mmCIF file of C-alpha atoms and ligand atoms in Angstrom:
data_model
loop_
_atom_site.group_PDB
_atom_site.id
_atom_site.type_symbol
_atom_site.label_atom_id
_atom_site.label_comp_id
_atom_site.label_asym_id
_atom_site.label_seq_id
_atom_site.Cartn_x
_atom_site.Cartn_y
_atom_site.Cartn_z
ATOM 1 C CA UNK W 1 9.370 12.171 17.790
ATOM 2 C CA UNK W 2 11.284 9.930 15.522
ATOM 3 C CA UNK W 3 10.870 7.261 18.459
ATOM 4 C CA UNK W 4 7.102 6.816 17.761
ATOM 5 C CA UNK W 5 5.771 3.759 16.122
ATOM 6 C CA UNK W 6 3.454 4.044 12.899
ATOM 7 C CA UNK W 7 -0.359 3.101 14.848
ATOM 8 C CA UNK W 8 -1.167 1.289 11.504
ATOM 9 C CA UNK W 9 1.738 -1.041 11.269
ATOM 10 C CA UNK W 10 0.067 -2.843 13.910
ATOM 11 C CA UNK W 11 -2.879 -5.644 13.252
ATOM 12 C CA UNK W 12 -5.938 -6.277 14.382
ATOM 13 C CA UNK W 13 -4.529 -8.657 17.169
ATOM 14 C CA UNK W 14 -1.481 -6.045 18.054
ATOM 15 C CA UNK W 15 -3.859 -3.208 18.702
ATOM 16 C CA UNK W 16 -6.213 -5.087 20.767
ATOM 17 C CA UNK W 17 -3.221 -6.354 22.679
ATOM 18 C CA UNK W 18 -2.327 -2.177 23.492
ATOM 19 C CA UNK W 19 -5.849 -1.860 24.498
ATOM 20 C CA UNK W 20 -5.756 -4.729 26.827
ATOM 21 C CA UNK W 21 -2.950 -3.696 28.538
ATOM 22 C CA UNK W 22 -4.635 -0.415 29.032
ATOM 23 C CA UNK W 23 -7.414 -1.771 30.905
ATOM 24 C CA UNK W 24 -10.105 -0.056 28.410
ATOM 25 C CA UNK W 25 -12.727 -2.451 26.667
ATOM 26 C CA UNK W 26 -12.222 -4.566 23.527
ATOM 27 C CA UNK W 27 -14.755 -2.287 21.508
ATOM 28 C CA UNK W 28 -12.090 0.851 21.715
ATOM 29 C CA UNK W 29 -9.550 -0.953 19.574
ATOM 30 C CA UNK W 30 -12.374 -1.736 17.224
ATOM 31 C CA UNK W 31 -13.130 1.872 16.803
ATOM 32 C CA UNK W 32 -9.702 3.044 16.723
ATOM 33 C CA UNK W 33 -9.255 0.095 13.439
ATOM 34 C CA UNK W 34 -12.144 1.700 11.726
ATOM 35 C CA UNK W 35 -11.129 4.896 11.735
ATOM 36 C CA UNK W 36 -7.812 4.080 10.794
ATOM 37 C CA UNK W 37 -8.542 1.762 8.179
ATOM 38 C CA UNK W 38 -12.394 2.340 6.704
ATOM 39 C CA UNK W 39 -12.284 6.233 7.693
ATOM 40 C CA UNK W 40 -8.797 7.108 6.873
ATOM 41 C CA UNK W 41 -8.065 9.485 9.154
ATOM 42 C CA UNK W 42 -5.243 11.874 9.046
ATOM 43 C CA UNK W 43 -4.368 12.175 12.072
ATOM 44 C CA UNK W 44 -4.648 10.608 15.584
ATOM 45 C CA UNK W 45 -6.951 13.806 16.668
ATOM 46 C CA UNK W 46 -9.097 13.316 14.159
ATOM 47 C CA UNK W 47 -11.193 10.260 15.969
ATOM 48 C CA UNK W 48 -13.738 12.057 17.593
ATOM 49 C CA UNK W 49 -15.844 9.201 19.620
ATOM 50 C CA UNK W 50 -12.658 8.016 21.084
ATOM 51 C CA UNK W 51 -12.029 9.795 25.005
ATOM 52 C CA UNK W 52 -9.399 12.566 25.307
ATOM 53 C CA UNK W 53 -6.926 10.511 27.178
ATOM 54 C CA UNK W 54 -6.944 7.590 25.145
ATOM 55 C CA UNK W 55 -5.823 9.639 22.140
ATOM 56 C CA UNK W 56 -3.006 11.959 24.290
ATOM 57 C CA UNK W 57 -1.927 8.519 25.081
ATOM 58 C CA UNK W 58 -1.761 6.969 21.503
ATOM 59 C CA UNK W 59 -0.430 10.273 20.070
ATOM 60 C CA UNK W 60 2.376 9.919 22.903
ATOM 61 C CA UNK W 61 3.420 6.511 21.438
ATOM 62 C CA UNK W 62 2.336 6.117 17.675
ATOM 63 C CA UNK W 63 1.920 8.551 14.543
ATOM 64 C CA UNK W 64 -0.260 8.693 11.488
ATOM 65 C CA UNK W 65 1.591 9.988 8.047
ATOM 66 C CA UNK W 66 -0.036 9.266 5.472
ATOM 67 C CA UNK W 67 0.906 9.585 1.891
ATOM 68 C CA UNK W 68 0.090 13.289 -0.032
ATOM 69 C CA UNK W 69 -0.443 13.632 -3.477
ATOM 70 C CA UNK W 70 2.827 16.102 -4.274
ATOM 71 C CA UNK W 71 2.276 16.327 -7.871
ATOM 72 C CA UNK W 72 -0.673 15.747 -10.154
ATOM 73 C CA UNK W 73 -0.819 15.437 -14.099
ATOM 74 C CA UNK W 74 -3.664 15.091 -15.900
ATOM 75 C CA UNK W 75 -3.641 13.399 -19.678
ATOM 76 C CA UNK W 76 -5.727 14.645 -22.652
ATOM 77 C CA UNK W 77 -7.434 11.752 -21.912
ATOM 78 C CA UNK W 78 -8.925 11.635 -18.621
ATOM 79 C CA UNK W 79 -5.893 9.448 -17.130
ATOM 80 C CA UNK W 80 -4.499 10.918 -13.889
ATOM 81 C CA UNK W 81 -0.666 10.399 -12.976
ATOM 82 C CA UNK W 82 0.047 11.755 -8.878
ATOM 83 C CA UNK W 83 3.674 11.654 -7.746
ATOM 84 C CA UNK W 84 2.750 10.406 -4.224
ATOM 85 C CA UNK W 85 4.967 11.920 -1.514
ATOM 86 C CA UNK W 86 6.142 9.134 1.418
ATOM 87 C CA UNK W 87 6.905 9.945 4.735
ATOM 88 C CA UNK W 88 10.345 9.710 4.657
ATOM 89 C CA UNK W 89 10.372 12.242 1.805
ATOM 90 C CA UNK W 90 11.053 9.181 -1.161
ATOM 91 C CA UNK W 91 8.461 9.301 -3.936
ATOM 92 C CA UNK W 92 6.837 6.802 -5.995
ATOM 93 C CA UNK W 93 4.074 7.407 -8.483
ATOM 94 C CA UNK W 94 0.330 5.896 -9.023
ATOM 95 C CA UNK W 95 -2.440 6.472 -11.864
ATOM 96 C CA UNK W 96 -5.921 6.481 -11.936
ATOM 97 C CA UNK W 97 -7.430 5.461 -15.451
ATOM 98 C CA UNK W 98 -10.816 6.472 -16.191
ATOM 99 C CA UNK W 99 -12.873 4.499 -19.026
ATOM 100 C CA UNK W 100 -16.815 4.544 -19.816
ATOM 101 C CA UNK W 101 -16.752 1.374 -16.956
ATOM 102 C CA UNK W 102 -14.255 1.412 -15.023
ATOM 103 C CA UNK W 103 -12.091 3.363 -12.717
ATOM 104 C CA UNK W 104 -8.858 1.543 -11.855
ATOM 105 C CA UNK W 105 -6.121 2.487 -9.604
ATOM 106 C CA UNK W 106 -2.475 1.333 -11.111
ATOM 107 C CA UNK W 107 -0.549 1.283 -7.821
ATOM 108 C CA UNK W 108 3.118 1.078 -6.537
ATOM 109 C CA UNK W 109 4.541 -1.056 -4.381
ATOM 110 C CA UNK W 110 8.593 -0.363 -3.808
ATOM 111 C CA UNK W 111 10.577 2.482 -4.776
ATOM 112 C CA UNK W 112 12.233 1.802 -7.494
ATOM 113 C CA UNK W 113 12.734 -1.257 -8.944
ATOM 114 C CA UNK W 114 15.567 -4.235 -8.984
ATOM 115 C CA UNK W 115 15.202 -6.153 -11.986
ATOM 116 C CA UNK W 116 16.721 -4.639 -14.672
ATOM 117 C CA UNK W 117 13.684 -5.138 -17.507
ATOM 118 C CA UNK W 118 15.426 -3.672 -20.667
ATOM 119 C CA UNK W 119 12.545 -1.964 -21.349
ATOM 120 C CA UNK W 120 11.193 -0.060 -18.349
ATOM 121 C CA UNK W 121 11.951 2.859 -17.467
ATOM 122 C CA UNK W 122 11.448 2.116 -13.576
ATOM 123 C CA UNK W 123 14.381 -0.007 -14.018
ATOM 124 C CA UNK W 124 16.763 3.271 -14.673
ATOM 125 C CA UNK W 125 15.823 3.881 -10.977
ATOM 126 C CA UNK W 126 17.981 1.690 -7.822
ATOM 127 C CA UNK W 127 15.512 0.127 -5.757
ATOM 128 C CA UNK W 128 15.150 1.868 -2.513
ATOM 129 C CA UNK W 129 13.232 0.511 -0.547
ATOM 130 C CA UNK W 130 9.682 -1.687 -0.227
ATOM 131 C CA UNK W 131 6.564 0.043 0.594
ATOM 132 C CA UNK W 132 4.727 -0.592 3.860
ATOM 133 C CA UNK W 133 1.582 -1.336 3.767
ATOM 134 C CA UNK W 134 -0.526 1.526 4.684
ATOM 135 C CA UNK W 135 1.484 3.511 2.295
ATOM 136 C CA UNK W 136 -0.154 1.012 -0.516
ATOM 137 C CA UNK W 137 -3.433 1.188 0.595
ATOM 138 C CA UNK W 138 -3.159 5.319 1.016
ATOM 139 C CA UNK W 139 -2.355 4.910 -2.577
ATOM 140 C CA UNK W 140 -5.800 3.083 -3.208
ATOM 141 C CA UNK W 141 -8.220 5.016 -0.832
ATOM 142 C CA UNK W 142 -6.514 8.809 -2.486
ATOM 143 C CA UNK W 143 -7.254 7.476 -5.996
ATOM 144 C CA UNK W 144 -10.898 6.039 -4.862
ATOM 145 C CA UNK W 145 -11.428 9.650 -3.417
ATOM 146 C CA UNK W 146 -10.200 11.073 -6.758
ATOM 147 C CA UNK W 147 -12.259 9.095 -8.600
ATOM 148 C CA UNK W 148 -15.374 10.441 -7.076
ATOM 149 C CA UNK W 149 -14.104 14.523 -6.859
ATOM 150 C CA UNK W 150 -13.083 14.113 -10.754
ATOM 151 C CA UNK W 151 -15.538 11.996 -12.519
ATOM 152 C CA UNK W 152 -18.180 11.415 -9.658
ATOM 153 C CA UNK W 153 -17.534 7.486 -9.360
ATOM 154 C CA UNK W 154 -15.974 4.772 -7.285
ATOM 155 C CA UNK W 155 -13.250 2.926 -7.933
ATOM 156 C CA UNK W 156 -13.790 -0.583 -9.441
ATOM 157 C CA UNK W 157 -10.252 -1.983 -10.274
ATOM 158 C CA UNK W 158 -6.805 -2.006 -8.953
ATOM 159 C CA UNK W 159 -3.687 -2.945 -10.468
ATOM 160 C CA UNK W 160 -0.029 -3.576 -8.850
ATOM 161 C CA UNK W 161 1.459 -2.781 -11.997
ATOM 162 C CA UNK W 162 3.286 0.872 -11.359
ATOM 163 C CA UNK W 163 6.675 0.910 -9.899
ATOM 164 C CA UNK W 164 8.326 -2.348 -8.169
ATOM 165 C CA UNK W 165 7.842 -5.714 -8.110
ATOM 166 C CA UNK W 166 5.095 -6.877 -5.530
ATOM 167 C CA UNK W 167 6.160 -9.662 -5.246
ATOM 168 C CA UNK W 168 9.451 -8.498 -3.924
ATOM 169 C CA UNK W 169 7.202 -7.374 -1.291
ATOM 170 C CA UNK W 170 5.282 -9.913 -0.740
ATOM 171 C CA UNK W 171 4.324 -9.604 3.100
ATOM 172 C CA UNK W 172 3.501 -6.237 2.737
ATOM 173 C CA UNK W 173 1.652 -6.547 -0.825
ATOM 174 C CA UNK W 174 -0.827 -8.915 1.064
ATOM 175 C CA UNK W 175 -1.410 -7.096 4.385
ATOM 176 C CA UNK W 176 -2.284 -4.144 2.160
ATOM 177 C CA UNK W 177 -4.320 -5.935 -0.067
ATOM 178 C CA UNK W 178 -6.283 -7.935 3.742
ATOM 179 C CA UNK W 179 -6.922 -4.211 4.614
ATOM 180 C CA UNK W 180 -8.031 -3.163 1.234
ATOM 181 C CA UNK W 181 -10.855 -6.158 0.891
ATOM 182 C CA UNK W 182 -11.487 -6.715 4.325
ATOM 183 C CA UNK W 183 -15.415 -5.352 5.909
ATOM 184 C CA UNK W 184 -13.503 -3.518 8.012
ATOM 185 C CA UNK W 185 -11.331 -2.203 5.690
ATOM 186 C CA UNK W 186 -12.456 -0.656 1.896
ATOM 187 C CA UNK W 187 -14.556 -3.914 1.556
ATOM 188 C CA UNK W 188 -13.348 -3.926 -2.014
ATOM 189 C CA UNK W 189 -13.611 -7.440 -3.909
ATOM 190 C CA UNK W 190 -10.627 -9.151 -4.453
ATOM 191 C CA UNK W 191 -11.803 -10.352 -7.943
ATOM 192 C CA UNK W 192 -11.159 -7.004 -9.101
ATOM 193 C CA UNK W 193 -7.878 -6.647 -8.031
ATOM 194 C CA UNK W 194 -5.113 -7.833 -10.464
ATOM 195 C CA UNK W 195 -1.322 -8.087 -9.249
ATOM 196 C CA UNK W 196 1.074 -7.905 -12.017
ATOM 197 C CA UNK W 197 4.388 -9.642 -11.542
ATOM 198 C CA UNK W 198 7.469 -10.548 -13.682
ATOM 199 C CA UNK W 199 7.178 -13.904 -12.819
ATOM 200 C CA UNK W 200 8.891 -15.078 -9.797
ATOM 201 C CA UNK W 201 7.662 -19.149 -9.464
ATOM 202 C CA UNK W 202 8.742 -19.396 -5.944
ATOM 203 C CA UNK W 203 6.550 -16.540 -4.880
ATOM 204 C CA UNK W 204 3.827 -17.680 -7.325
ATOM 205 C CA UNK W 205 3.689 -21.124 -5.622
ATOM 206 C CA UNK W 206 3.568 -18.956 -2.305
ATOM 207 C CA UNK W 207 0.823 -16.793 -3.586
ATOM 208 C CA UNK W 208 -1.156 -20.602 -4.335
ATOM 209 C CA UNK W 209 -0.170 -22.029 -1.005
ATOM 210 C CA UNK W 210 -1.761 -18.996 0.821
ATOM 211 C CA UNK W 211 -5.269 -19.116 -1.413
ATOM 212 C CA UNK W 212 -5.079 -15.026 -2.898
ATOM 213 C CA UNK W 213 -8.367 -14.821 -3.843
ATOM 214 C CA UNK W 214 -7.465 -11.428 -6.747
ATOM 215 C CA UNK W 215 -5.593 -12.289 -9.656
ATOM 216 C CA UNK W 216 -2.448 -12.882 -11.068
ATOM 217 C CA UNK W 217 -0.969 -11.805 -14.421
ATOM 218 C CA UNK W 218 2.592 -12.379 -15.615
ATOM 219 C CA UNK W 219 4.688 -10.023 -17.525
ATOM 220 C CA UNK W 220 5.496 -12.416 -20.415
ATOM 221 C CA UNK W 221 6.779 -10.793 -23.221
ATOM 222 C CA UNK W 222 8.244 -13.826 -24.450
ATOM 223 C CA UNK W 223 7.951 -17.797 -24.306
ATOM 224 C CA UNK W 224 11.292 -18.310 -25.402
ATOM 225 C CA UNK W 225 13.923 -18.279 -23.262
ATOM 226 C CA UNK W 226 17.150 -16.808 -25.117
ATOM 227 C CA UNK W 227 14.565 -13.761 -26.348
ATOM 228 C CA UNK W 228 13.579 -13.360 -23.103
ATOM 229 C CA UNK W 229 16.477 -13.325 -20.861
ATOM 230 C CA UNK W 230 17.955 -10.692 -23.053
ATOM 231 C CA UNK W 231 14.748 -8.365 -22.204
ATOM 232 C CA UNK W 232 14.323 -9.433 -18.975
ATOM 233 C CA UNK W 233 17.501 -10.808 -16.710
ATOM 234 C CA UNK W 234 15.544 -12.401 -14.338
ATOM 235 C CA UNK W 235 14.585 -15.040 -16.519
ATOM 236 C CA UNK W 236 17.746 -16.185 -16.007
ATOM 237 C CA UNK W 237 17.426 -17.536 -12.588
ATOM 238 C CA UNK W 238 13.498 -17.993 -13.156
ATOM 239 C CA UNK W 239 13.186 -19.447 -16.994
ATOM 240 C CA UNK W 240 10.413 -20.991 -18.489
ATOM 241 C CA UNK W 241 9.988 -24.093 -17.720
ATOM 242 C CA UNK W 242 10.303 -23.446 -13.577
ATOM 243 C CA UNK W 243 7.903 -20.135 -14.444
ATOM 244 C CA UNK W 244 5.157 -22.907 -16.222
ATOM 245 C CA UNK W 245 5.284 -25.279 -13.069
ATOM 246 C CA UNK W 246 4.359 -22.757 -11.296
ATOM 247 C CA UNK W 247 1.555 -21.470 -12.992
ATOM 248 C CA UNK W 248 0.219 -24.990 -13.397
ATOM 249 C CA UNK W 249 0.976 -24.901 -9.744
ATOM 250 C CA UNK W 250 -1.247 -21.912 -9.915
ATOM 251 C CA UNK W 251 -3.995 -23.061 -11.822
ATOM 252 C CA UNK W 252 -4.309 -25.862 -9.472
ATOM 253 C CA UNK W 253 -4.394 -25.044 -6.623
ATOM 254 C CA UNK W 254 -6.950 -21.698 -7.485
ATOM 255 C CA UNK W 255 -8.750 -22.724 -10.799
ATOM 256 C CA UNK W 256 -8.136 -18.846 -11.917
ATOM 257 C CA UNK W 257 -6.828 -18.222 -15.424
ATOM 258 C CA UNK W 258 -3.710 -16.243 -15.473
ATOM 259 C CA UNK W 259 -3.145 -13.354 -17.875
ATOM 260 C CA UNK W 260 0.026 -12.838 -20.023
ATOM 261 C CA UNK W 261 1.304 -9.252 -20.714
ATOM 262 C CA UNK W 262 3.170 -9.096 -24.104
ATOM 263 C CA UNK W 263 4.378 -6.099 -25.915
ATOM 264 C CA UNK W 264 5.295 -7.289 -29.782
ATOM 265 C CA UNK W 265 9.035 -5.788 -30.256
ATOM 266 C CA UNK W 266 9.928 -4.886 -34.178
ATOM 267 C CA UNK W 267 13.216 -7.431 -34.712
ATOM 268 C CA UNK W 268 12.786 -8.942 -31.116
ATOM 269 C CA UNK W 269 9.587 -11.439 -31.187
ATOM 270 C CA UNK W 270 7.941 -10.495 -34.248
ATOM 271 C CA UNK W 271 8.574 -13.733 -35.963
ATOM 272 C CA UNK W 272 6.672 -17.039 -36.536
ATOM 273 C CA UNK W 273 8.574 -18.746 -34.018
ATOM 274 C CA UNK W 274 7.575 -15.871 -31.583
ATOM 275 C CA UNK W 275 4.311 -16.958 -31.804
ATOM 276 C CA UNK W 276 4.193 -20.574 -32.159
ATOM 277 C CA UNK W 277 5.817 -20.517 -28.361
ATOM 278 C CA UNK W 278 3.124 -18.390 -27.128
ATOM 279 C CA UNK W 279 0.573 -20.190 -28.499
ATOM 280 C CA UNK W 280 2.072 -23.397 -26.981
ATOM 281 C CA UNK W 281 2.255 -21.950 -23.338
ATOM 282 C CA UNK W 282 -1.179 -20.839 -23.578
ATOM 283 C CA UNK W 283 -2.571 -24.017 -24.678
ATOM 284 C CA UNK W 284 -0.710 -25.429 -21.541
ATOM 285 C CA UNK W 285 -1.375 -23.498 -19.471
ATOM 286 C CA UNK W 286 -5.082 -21.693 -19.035
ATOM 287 C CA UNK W 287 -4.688 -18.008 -19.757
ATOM 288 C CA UNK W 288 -5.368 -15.014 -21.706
ATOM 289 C CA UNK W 289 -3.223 -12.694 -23.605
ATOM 290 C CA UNK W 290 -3.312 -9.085 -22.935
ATOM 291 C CA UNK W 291 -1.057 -7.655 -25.970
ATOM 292 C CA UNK W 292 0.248 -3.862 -24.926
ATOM 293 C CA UNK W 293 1.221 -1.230 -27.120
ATOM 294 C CA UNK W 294 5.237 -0.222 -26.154
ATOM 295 C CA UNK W 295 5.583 2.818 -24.602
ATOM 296 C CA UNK W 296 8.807 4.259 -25.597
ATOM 297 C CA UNK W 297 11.430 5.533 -22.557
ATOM 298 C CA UNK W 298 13.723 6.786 -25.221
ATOM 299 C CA UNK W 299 15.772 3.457 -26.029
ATOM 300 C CA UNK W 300 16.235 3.044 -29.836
ATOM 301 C CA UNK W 301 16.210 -0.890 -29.395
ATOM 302 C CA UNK W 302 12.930 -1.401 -28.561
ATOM 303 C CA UNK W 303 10.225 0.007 -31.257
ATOM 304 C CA UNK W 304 6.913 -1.719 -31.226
ATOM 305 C CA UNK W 305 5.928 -4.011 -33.980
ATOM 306 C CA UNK W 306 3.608 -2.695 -37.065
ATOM 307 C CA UNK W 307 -0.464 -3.860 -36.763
ATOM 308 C CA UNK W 308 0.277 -6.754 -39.711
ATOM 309 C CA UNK W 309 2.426 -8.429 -36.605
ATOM 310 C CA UNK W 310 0.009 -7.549 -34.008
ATOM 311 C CA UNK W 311 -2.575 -9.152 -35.790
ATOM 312 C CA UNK W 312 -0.371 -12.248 -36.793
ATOM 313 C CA UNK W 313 -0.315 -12.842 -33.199
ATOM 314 C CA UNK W 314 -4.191 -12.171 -32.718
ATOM 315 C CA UNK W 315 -5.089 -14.622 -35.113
ATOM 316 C CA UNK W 316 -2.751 -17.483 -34.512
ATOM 317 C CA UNK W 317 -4.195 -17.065 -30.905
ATOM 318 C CA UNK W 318 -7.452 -16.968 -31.316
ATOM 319 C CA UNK W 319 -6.969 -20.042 -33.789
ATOM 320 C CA UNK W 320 -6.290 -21.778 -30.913
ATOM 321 C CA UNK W 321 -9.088 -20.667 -28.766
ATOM 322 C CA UNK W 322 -6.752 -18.137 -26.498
ATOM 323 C CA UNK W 323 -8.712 -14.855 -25.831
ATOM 324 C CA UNK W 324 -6.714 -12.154 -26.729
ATOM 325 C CA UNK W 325 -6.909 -8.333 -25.622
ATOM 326 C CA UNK W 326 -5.416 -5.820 -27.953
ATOM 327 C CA UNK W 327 -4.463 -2.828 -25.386
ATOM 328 C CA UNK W 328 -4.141 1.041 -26.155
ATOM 329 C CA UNK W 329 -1.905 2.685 -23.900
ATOM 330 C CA UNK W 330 -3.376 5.778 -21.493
ATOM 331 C CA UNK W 331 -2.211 8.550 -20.069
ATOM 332 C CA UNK W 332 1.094 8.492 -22.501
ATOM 333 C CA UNK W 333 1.539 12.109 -22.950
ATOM 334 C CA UNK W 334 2.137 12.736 -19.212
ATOM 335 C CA UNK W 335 4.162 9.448 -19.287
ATOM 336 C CA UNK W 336 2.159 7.382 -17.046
ATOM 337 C CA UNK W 337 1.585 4.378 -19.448
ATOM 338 C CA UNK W 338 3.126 0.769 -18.651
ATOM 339 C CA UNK W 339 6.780 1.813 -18.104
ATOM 340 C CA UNK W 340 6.895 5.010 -18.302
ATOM 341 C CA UNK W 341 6.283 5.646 -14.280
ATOM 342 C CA UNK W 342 9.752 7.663 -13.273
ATOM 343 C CA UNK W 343 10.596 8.717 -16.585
ATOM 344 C CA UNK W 344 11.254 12.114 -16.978
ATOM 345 C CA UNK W 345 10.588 13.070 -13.166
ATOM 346 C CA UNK W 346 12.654 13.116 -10.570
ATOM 347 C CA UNK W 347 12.019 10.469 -9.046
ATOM 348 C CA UNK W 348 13.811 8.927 -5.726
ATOM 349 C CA UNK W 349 15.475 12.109 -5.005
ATOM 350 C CA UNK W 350 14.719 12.533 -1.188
ATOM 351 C CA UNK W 351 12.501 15.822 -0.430
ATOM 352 C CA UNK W 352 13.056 17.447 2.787
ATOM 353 C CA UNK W 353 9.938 17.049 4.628
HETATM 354 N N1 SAH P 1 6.956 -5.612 -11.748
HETATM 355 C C1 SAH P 1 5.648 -5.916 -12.189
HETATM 356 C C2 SAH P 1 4.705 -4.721 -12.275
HETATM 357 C C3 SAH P 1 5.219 -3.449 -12.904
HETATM 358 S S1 SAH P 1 5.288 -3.264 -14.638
HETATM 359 C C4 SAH P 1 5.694 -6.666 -13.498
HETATM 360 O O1 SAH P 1 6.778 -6.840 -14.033
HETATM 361 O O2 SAH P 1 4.660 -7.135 -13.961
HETATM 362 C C5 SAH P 1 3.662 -3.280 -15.272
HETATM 363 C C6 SAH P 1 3.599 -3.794 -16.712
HETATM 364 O O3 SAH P 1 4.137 -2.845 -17.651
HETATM 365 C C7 SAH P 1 4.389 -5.071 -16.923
HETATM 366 O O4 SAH P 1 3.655 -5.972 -17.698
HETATM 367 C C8 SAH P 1 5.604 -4.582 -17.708
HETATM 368 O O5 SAH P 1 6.212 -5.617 -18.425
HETATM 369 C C9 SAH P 1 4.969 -3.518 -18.569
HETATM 370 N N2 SAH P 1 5.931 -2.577 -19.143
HETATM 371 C C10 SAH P 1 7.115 -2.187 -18.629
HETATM 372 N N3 SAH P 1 7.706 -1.292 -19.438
HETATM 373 C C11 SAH P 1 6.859 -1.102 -20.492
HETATM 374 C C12 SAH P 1 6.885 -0.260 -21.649
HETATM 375 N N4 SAH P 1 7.900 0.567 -21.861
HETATM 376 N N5 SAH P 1 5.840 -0.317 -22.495
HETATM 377 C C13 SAH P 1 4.789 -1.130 -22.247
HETATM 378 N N6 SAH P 1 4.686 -1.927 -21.181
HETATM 379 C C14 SAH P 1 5.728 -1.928 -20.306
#
C-alpha cells in the first residue's frame, strides 16, 4: 500500500508515457487527466468511461488522497476558516472570504512556516514540510465547491497568503497554479490569482524569468531596513535594496504593478520617517499599497496604530499619486485573518489517519 505512487504527481507527459507503455491509445491518458484534474475525482473507481482493467491496473500502482475538510468555522461574517486534513495526517488551514463581489480562496502552501515574522502567528509553528501540488489545488477546487453550496457562487479570487511561504515552494506553487488555470484544469484566470510572498528577490527574479502571468504582492511592512529586520529576520539576508532590484526586475520583465502589504505598528513605523520611505519605494517602483489592520496573536509588542496614523500614511500616499487600499480584517473572531492561521488550534500535531 504505502508502495503506491500518488497518480496526480505525474504530468501530462508522465501519464501519457504509462499509457504508452500500456499499449492503450493516447486519448485514455487524456481522460484519465480530466477526471483527475477538471472532475476531481476521489478516487481511482470513480472514472466511469475508463475500461475495468485499466483502472484495476492504475489502482494496483497509484492512489488518489485527496485533502478533507476536518474542521470548519464559520465567522459572524460570512468568512469560512476549514482546517484541511493531509494525507499524511499533518494539517494546514485555508479560508474562503465572501464579499458582495467576490469569493476568494486564501490558500496554504507548506506546513508551517520558517521565517520567523515577529508578528505571525504561523511563525510559532516549525515548518514541516512543503505542500505538493494537488494538495494546493484540492485546497482551491473544496473552497470553489463551498462557495457554490454556501452562498450559491463561484470562486473569483485566490490568494497564497495562509500558512507558508510559496515561494519556499516554488516548483510546487507553480505546477499547482498550471493545473489550476490550465483548460484542462479549473480554467481559472491567472489575473485573479495573487501570490503573497515576504520578499525573496532571488525567487522574484525566478518568478520574472519564467513569465507568471497572476500577480505578485510583497509583504512590506516596512521600507527601512533596521525597522524591518527587527519584524521580519529575513530581511537580513534579503534587505531592501536587493528586494527593489528585483521588483524593478519584476516590473520589467512583466509590466504588472506589484502590491505592498503594510500593517501600521503603534511605536514601530508610525512616524514621519516611516512614511517618507514608503512613499519613496513606491514612487520607484510601480505599486500599490494595501494597508492591513493587525490582527493580534497575543504579543503585547505589536498593537496597531490609531486611524490619525493610518490616515497620515493615506494621504502622504496618495499625495504622491500611490493608490492606497485601507483593509478591514475578516473572519477575526474564528481567527482566520492575516496571521492568525494556527493560532489557537492545534495545528501540526499529526492525526492518525
Ligand atoms: N509568507 C507569505 C504569505 C503568508 S502571510 C507572505 O509573507 O506574504 C499573508 C499576509 O499576512 C502577509 O502580508 C503577512 O505579512 C500578513 N500578516 C502576518 N501576520 C499578520 C497579522 N498578525 N496581522 C495582519 N497581517 C499579518
Amino acid at each position: 500500500m504505502s508502495e503506491k505512487k500518488n497518480l496526480r504527481s505525474l504530468s501530462k507527459e508522465d501519464l501519457q508515457g504509462v499509457f504508452r507503455d500500456w499499449g492503450e491509445p493516447n486519448f485514455r491518458s487524456d481522460q484519465v487527466y480530466d477526471w483527475i484534474w477538471a472532475k476531481g475525482v476521489k478516487s481511482i473507481e470513480e472514472m466511469r468511461n475508463i475500461p475495468k482493467q485499466i483502472i484495476a491496473r492504475l489502482d494496483e500502482i497509484y492512489f488518489i488522497r485527496p485533502i478533507a475538510f476536518d474542521n470548519i468555522q464559520k465567522s459572524s461574517d460570512g468568512t469560512i476558516k476549514n482546517a484541511v486534513l493531509l494525507r499524511d495526517g499533518l494539517i494546514v488551514e485555508s479560508v474562503l472570504i465572501p464579499t458582495d463581489k467576490r469569493i476568494t480562496a486564501c490558500v496554504s502552501s507548506q506546513v508551517g512556516c520558517s521565517l520567523n515574522c515577529a508578528f505571525c502567528a504561523t511563525a510559532k509553528l516549525k515548518r514541516m514540510r512543503n505542500l505538493d501540488p494537488d494538495e494546493i489545488y484540492d485546497q482551491v477546487l473544496s473552497i470553489h465547491n463551498q462557495g457554490i453550496q454556501n452562498f450559491g457562487r463561484p470562486l473569483t479570487n485566490i490568494v497564497f497568503m495562509g500558512m507558508g511561504e510559496p515561494l519556499m515552494n516554488y516548483q510546487n506553487v507553480l505546477t499547482a497554479i498550471k493545473k489550476i488555470t490550465e483548460p484542462e484544469g479549473l480554467n481559472f484566470s491567472p489575473r485573479r490569482i495573487t501570490l503573497s510572498t515576504v520578499g525573496l528577490p532571488k525567487m522574484i527574479k525566478r518568478l520574472a524569468d519564467d513569465k507568471v502571468k497572476f500577480n505578485l504582492a510583497v509583504s512590506l511592512h516596512s521600507a527601512r531596513d533596521d525597522i524591518r529586520s527587527a519584524v521580519m529576520p529575513i530581511n537580513d539576508s534579503a534587505p531592501i535594496a536587493e528586494l527593489t532590484e528585483s521588483l524593478d526586475y519584476w516590473y520589467k520583465m512583466t509590466r504588472r504593478k506589484i502590491t505592498f502589504e503594510y500593517v501600521v505598528w503603534k511605536g514601530i513605523n508610525d512616524k514621519a520617517e516611516d512614511i517618507k520611505a514608503l512613499v519613496g519605494l513606491c514612487k520607484r517602483i510601480p505599486s500599490k499599497v494595501n494597508l492591513i489592520e493587525y490582527n493580534a496573536i497575543g504579543d503585547d509588542r505589536f498593537q496597531q496604530a490609531d486611524e490619525k496614523t493610518i490616515d497620515a500614511y493615506q494621504f502622504a500616499l496618495n499625495q504622491n499619486g500611490v493608490s492606497v487600499n485601507v483593509r478591514k480584517s475578516r473572519g477575526k473572531d474564528i481567527d482566520a485573518a492575516c496571521g492568525q492561521l494556527a493560532n489557537k488550534s492545534d495545528i501540526a500535531i499529526s492525526k492518525e489517519i
